[in-house]
PDB file of C-alpha atoms in Angstrom:
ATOM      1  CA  UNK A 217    -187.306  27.400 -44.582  1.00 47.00           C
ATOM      2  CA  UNK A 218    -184.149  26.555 -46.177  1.00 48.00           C
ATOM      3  CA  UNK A 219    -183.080  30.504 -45.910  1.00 49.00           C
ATOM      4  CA  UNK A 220    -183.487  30.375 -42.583  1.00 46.00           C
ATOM      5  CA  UNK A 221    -181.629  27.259 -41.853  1.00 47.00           C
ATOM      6  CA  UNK A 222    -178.589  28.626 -43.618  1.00 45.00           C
ATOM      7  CA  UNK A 223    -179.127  31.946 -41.778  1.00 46.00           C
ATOM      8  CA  UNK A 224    -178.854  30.276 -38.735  1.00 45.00           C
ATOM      9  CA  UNK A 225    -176.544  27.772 -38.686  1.00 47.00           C
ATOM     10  CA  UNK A 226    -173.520  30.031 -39.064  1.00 48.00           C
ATOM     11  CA  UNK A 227    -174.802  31.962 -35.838  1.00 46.00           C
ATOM     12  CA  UNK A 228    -174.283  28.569 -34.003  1.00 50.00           C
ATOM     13  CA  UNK A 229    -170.703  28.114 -35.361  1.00 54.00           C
ATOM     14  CA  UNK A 230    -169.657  31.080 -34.028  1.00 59.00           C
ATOM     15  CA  UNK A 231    -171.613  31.063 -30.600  1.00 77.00           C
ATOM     16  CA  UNK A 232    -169.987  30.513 -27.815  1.00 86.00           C
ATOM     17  CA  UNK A 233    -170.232  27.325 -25.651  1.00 88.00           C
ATOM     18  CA  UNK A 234    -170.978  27.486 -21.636  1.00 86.00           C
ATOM     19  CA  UNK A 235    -171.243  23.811 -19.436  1.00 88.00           C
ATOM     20  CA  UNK A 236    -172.579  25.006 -16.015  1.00 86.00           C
ATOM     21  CA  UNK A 237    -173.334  28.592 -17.423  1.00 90.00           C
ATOM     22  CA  UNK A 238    -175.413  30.511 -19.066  1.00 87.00           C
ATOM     23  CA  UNK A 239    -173.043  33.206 -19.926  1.00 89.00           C
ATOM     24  CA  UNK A 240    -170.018  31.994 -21.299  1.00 88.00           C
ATOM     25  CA  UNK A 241    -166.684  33.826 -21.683  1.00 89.00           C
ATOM     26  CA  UNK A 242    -164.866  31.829 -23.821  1.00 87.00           C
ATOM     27  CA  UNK A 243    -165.860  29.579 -27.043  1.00 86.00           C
ATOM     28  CA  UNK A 244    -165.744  26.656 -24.587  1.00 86.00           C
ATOM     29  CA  UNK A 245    -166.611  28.156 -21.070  1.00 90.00           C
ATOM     30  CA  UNK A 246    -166.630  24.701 -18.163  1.00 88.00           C
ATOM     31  CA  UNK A 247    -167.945  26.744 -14.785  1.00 90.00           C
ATOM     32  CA  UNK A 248    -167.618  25.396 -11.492  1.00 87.00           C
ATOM     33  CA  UNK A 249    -165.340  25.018  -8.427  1.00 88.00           C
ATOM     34  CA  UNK A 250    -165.237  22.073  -8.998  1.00 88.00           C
ATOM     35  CA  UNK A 251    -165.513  21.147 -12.945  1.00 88.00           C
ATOM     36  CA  UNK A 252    -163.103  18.928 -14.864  1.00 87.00           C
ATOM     37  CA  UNK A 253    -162.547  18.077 -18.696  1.00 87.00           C
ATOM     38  CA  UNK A 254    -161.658  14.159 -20.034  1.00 88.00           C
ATOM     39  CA  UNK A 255    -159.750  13.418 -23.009  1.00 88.00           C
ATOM     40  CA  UNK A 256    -159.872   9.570 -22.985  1.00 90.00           C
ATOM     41  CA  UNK A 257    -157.322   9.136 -25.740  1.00 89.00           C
ATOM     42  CA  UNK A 258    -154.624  10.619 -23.017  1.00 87.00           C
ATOM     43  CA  UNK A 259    -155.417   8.541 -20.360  1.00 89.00           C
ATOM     44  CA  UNK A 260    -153.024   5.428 -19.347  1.00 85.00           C
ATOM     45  CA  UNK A 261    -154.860   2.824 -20.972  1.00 90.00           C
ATOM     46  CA  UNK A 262    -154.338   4.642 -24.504  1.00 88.00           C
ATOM     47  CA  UNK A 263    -151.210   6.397 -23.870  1.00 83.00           C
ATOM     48  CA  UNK A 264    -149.417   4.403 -21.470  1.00 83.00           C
ATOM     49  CA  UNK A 265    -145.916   5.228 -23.224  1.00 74.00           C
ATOM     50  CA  UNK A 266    -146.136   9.305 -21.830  1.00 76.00           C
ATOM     51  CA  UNK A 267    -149.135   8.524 -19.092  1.00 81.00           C
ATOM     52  CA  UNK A 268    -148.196   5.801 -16.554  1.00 81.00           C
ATOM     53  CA  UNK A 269    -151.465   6.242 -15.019  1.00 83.00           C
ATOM     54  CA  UNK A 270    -148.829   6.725 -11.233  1.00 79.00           C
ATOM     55  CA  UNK A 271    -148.053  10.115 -11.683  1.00 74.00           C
ATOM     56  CA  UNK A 272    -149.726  12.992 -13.716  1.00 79.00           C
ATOM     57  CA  UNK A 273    -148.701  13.404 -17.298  1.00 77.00           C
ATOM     58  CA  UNK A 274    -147.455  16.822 -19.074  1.00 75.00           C
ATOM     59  CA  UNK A 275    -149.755  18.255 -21.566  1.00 80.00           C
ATOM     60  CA  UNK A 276    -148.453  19.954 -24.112  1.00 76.00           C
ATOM     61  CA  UNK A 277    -149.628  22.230 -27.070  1.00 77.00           C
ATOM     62  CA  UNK A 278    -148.525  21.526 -30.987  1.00 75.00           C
ATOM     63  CA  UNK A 279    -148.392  24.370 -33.123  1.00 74.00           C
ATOM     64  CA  UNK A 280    -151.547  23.408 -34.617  1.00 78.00           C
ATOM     65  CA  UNK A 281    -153.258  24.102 -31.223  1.00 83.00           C
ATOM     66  CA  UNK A 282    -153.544  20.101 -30.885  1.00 82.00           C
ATOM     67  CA  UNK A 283    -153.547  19.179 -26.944  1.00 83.00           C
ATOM     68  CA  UNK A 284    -150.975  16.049 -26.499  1.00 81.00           C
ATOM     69  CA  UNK A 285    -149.076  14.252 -23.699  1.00 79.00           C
ATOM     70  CA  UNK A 286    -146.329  13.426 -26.343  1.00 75.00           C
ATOM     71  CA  UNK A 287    -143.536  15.411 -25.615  1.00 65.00           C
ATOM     72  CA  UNK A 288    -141.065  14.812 -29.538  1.00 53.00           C
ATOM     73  CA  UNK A 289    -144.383  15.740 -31.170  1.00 43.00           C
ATOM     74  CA  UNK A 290    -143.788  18.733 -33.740  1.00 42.00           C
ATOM     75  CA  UNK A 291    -144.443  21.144 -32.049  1.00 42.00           C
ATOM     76  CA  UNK A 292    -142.105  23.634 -33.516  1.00 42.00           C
ATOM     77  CA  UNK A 293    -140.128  24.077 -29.840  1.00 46.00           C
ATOM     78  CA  UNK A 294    -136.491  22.338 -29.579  1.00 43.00           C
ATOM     79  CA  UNK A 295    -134.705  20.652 -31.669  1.00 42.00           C
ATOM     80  CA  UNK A 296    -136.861  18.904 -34.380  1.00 44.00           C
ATOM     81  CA  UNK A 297    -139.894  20.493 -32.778  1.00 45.00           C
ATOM     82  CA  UNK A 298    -138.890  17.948 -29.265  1.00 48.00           C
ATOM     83  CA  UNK A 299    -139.571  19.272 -25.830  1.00 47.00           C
ATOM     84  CA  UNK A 300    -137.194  17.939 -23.489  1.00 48.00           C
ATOM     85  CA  UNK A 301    -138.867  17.787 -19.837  1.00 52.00           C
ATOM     86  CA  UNK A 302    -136.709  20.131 -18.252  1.00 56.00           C
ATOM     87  CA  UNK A 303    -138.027  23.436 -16.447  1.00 70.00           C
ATOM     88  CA  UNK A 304    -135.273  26.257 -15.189  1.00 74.00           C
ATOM     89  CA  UNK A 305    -136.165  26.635 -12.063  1.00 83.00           C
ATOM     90  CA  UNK A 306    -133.765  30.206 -10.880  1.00 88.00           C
ATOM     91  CA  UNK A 307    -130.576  31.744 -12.792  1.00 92.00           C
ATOM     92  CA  UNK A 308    -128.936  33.871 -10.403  1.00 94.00           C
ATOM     93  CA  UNK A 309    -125.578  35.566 -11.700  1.00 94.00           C
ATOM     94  CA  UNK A 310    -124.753  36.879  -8.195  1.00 95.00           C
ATOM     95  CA  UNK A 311    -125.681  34.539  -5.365  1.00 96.00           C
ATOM     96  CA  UNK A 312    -122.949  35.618  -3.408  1.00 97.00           C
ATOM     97  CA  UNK A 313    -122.744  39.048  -1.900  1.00 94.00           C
ATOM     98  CA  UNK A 314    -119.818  41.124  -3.460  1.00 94.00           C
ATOM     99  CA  UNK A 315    -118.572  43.065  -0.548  1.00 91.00           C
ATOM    100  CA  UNK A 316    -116.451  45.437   0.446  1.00 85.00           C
ATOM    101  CA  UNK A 317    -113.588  45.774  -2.209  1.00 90.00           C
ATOM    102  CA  UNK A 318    -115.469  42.869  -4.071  1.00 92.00           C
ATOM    103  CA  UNK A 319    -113.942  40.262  -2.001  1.00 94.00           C
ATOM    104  CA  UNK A 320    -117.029  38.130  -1.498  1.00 96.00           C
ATOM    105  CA  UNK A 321    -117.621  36.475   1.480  1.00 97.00           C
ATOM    106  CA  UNK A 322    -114.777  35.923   3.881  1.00 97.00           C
ATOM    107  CA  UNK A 323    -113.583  32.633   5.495  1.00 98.00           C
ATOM    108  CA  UNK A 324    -110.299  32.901   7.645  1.00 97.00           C
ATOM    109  CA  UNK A 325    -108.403  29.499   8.233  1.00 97.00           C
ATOM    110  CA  UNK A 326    -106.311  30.945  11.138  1.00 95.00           C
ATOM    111  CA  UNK A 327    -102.904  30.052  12.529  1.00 95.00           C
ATOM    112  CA  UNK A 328    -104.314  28.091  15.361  1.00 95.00           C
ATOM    113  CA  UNK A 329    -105.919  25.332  13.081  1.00 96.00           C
ATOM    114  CA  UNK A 330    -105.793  23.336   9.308  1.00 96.00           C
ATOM    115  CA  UNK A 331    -109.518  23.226   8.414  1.00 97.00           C
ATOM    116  CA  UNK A 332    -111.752  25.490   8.629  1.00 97.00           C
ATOM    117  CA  UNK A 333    -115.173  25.921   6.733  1.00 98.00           C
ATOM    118  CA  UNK A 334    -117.868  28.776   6.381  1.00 98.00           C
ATOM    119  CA  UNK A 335    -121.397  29.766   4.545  1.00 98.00           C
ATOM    120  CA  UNK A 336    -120.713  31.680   1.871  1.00 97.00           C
ATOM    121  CA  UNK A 337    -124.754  31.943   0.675  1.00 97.00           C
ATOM    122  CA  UNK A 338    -128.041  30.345   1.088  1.00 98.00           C
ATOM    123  CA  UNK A 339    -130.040  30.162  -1.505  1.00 97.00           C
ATOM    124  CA  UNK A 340    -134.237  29.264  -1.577  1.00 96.00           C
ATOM    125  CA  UNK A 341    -136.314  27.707  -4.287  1.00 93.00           C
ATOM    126  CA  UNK A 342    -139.921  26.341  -5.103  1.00 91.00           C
ATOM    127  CA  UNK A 343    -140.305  22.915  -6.672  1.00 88.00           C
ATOM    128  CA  UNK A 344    -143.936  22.406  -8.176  1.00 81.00           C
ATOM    129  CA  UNK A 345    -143.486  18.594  -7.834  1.00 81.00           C
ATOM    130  CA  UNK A 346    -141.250  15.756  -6.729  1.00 85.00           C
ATOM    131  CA  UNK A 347    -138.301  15.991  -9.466  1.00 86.00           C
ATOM    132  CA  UNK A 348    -134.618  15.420 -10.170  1.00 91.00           C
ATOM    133  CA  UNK A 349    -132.785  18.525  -9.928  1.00 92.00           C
ATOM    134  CA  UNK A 350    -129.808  19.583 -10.628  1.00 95.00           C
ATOM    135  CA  UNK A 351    -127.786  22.498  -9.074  1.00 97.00           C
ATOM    136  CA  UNK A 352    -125.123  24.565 -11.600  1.00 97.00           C
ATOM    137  CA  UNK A 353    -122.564  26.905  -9.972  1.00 97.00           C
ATOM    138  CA  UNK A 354    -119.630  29.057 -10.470  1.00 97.00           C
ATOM    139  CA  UNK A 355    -117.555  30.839  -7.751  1.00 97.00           C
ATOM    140  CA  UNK A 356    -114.689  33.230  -7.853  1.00 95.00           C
ATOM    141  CA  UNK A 357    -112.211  33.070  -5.043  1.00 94.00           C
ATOM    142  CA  UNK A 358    -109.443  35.181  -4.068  1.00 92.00           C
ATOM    143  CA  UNK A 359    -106.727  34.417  -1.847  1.00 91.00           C
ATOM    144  CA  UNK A 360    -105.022  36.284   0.860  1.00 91.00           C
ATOM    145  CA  UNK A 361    -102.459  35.519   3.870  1.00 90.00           C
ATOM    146  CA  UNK A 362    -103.967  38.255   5.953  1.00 93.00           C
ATOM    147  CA  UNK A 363    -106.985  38.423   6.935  1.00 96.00           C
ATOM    148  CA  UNK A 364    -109.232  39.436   3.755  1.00 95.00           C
ATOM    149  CA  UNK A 365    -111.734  42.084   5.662  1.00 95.00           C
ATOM    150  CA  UNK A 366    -108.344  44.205   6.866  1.00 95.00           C
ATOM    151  CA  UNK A 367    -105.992  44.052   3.766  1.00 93.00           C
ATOM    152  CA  UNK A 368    -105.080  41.928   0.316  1.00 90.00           C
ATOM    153  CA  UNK A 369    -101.745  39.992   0.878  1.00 88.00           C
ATOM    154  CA  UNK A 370     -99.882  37.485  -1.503  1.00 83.00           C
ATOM    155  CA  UNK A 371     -98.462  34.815  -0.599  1.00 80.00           C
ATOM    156  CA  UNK A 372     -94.532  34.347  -0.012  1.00 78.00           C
ATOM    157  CA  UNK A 373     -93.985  31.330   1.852  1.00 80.00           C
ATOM    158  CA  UNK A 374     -93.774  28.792  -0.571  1.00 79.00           C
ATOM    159  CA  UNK A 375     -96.834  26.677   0.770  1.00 83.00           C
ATOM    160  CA  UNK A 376     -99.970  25.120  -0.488  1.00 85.00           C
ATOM    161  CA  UNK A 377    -103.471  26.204   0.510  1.00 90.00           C
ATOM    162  CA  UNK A 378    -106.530  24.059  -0.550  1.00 94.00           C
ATOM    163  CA  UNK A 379    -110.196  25.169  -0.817  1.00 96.00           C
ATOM    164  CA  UNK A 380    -113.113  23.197  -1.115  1.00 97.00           C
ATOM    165  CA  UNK A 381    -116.745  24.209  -2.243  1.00 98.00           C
ATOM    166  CA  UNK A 382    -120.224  21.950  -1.820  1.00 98.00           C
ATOM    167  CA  UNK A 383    -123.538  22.616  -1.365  1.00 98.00           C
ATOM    168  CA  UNK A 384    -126.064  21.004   1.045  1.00 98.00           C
ATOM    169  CA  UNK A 385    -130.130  20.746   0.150  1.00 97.00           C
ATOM    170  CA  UNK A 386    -132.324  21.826   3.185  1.00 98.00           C
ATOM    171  CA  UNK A 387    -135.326  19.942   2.696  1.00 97.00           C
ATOM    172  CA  UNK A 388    -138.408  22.231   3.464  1.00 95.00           C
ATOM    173  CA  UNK A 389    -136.064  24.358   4.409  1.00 96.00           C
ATOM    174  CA  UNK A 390    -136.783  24.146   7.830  1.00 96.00           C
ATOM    175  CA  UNK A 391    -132.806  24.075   8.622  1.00 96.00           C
ATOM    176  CA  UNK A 392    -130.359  21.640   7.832  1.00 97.00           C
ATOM    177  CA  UNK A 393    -130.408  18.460  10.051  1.00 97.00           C
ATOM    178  CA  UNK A 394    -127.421  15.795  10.850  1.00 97.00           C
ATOM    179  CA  UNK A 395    -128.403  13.848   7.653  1.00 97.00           C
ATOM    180  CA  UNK A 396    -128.842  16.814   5.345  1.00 97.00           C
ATOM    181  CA  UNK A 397    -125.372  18.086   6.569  1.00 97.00           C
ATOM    182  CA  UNK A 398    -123.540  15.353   5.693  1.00 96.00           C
ATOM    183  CA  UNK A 399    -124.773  15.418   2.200  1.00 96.00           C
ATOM    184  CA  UNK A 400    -122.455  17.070  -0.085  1.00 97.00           C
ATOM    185  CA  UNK A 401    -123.379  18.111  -3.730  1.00 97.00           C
ATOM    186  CA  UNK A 402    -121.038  19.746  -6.429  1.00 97.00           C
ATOM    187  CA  UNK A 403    -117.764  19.119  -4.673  1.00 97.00           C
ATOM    188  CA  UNK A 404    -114.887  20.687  -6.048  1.00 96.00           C
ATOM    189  CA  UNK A 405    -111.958  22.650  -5.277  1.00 93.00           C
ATOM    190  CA  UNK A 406    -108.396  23.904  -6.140  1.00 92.00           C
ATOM    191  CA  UNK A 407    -104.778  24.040  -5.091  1.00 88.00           C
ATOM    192  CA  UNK A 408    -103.028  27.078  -4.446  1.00 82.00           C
ATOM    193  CA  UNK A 409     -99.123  27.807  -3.973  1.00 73.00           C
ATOM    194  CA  UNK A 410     -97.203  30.389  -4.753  1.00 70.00           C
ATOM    195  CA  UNK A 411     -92.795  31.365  -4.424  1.00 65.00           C
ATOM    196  CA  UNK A 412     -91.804  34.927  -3.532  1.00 60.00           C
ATOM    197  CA  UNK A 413     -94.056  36.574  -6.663  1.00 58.00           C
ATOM    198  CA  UNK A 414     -97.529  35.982  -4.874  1.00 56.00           C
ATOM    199  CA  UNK A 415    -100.556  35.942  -7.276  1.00 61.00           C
ATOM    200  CA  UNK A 416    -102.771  38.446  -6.870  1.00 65.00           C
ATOM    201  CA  UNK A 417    -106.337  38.359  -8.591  1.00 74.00           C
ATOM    202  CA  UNK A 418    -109.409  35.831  -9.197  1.00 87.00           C
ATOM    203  CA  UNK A 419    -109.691  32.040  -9.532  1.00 89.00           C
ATOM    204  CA  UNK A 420    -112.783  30.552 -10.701  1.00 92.00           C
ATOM    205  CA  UNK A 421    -114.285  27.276  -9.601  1.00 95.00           C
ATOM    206  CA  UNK A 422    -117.336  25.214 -11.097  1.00 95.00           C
ATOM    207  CA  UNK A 423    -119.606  22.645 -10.025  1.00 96.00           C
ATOM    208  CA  UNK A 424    -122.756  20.765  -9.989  1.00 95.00           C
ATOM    209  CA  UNK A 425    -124.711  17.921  -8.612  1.00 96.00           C
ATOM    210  CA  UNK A 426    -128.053  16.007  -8.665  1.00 94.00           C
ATOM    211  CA  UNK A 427    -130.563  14.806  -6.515  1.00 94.00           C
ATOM    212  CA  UNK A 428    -134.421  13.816  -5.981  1.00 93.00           C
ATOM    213  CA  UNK A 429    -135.972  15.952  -3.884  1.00 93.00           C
ATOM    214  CA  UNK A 430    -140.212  16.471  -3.283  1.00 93.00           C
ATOM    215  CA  UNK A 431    -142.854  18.980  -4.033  1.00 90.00           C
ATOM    216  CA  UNK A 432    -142.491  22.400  -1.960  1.00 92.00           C
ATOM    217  CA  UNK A 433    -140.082  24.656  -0.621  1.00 95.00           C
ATOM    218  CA  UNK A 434    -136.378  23.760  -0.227  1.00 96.00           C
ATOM    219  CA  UNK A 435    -132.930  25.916   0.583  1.00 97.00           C
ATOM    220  CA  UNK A 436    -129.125  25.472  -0.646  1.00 98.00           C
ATOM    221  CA  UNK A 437    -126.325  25.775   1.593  1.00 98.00           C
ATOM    222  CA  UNK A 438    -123.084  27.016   0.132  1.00 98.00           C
ATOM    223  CA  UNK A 439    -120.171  25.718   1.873  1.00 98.00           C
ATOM    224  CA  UNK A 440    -116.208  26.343   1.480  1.00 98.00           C
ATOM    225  CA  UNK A 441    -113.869  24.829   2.834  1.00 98.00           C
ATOM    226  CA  UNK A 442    -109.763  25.934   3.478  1.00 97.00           C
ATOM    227  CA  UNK A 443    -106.993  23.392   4.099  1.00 96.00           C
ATOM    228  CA  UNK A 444    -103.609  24.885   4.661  1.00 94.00           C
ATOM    229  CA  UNK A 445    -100.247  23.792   7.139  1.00 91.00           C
ATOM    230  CA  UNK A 446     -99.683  24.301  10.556  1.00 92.00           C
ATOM    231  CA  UNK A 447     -99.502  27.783  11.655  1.00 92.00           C
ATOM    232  CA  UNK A 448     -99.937  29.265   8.532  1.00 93.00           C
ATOM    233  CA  UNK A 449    -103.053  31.766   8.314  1.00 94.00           C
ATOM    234  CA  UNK A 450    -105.553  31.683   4.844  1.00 95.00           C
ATOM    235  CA  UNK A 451    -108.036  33.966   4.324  1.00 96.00           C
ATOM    236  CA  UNK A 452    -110.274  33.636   1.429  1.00 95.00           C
ATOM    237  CA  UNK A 453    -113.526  35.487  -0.333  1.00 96.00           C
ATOM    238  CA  UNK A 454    -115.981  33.822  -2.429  1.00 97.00           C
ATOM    239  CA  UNK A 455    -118.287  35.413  -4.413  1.00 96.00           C
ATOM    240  CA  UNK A 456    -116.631  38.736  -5.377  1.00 94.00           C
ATOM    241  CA  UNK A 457    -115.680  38.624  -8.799  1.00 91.00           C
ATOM    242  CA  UNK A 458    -118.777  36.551 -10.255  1.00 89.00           C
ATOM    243  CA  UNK A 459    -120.489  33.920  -8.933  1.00 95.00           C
ATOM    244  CA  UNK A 460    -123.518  32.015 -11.545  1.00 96.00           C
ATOM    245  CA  UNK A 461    -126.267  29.250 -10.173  1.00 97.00           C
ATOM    246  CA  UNK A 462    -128.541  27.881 -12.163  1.00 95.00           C
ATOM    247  CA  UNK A 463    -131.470  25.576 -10.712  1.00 94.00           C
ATOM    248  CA  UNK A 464    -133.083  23.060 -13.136  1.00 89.00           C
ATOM    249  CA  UNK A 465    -135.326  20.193 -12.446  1.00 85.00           C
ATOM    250  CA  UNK A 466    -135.825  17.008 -14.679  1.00 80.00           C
ATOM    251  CA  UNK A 467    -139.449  15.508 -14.787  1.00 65.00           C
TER     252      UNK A 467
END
């Protein structure tokens, strides 16, 4: 009897284990539509620093395989083994459309106004859950007193143009309303002026901004913006040298 108790007990250790089947797949199998696992020690009466009990908490794995809700466990990921609760949600390293002669996307600030503004891309992205994000970008711009789309000219005339760039967040992305319009994120922008030399070539411009936004499916609007004198005719493309975006969200 004792043989066969030693025979069999290491068959049991290495069955594997099916709740709500008889034919498991795994070495713990848990079947059904609608079947759910417990771990009371995570729950927010025991781990009310990382579960609040409000919202769900982030599970993580340890290098030893150990389930946790602790996110500066050892883990072996990070610095000192800590998982900062970040996700990176897109990196796009051309947002904008190069086109023709790599000028980007064109917005004229003709003679017969001071401001004008254009979309220079649209951009869509998935959130999992409501989060803080935060929106990275970086634009090249080049700078023309013609009309960019018929011909590259420097500027003589010994006055300053301004451009502005901004993003908007189109919630659901069902359009941008009044609200969501008037909204700007990552503002920033530079100052150009030039004597009888011109500058020819790229600028670069940087930016980023924050916001909470909810679970689903939401759109950036990429905005610029030209401020020049009266009578005096801008034209400026975005995008064509190299443009970056990167999308995070914060938990």
């Amino acid at each position: 009897m004792k043989k066969l108790l030693l025979l069999f007990f290491p068959a049991v250790l290495n069955a594997q284990i099916g709740i709500g089947t008889a034919n498991p797949t795994a070495d713990l199998h848990v079947a059904g539509n609608t079947s759910t696992i417990r771990i009371e020690s995570l729950n927010a009466v025991n781990s009310p620093v990382f579960n609040d009990g409000v919202k769900p908490a982030h599970a993580f794995v340890t290098a030893l395989g150990d389930v946790t809700i602790n996110p500066s466990i050892n883990n072996g990921v990070g610095p000192n083994g800590a998982i900062a609760p970040i996700n990176f949600l897109m990196t796009n390293q051309n947002f904008i459309p190069n086109g023709p002669n790599n000028r980007g996307v064109i917005v004229n600030n003709d003679t017969s106004v001071t401001t004008a503004t254009g979309l220079i891309s649209k951009v869509t992205f998935s959130s999992p859950a409501a989060a803080l994000i935060e929106v990275k970008y970086g634009i090249t711009a080049m700078v023309s007193k013609t009309d960019l789309n018929v011909a590259l000219t420097p500027f003589n005339d010994i006055s300053a143009r301004v451009f502005k760039i901004y993003f908007c967040i189109d919630i659901n992305n069902d359009g941008l309303d009044a609200t969501e319009l008037s909204k700007k994120y990552g503002l920033n922008g530079q100052c150009y002026a030039s004597d009888d030399q011109g500058i020819l070539g790229y600028s670069y411009t940087n930016g980023h901004g924050y916001t909470n936004i909810p679970p689903g499916n939401h759109a950036l609007y990429f905005f610029a913006e030209i401020i020049d004198g009266i009578s005096k005719y801008t034209s400026i493309g975005f995008g064509g040298g190299a443009d970056l975006l990167r999308i995070r969200i914060y938990n």
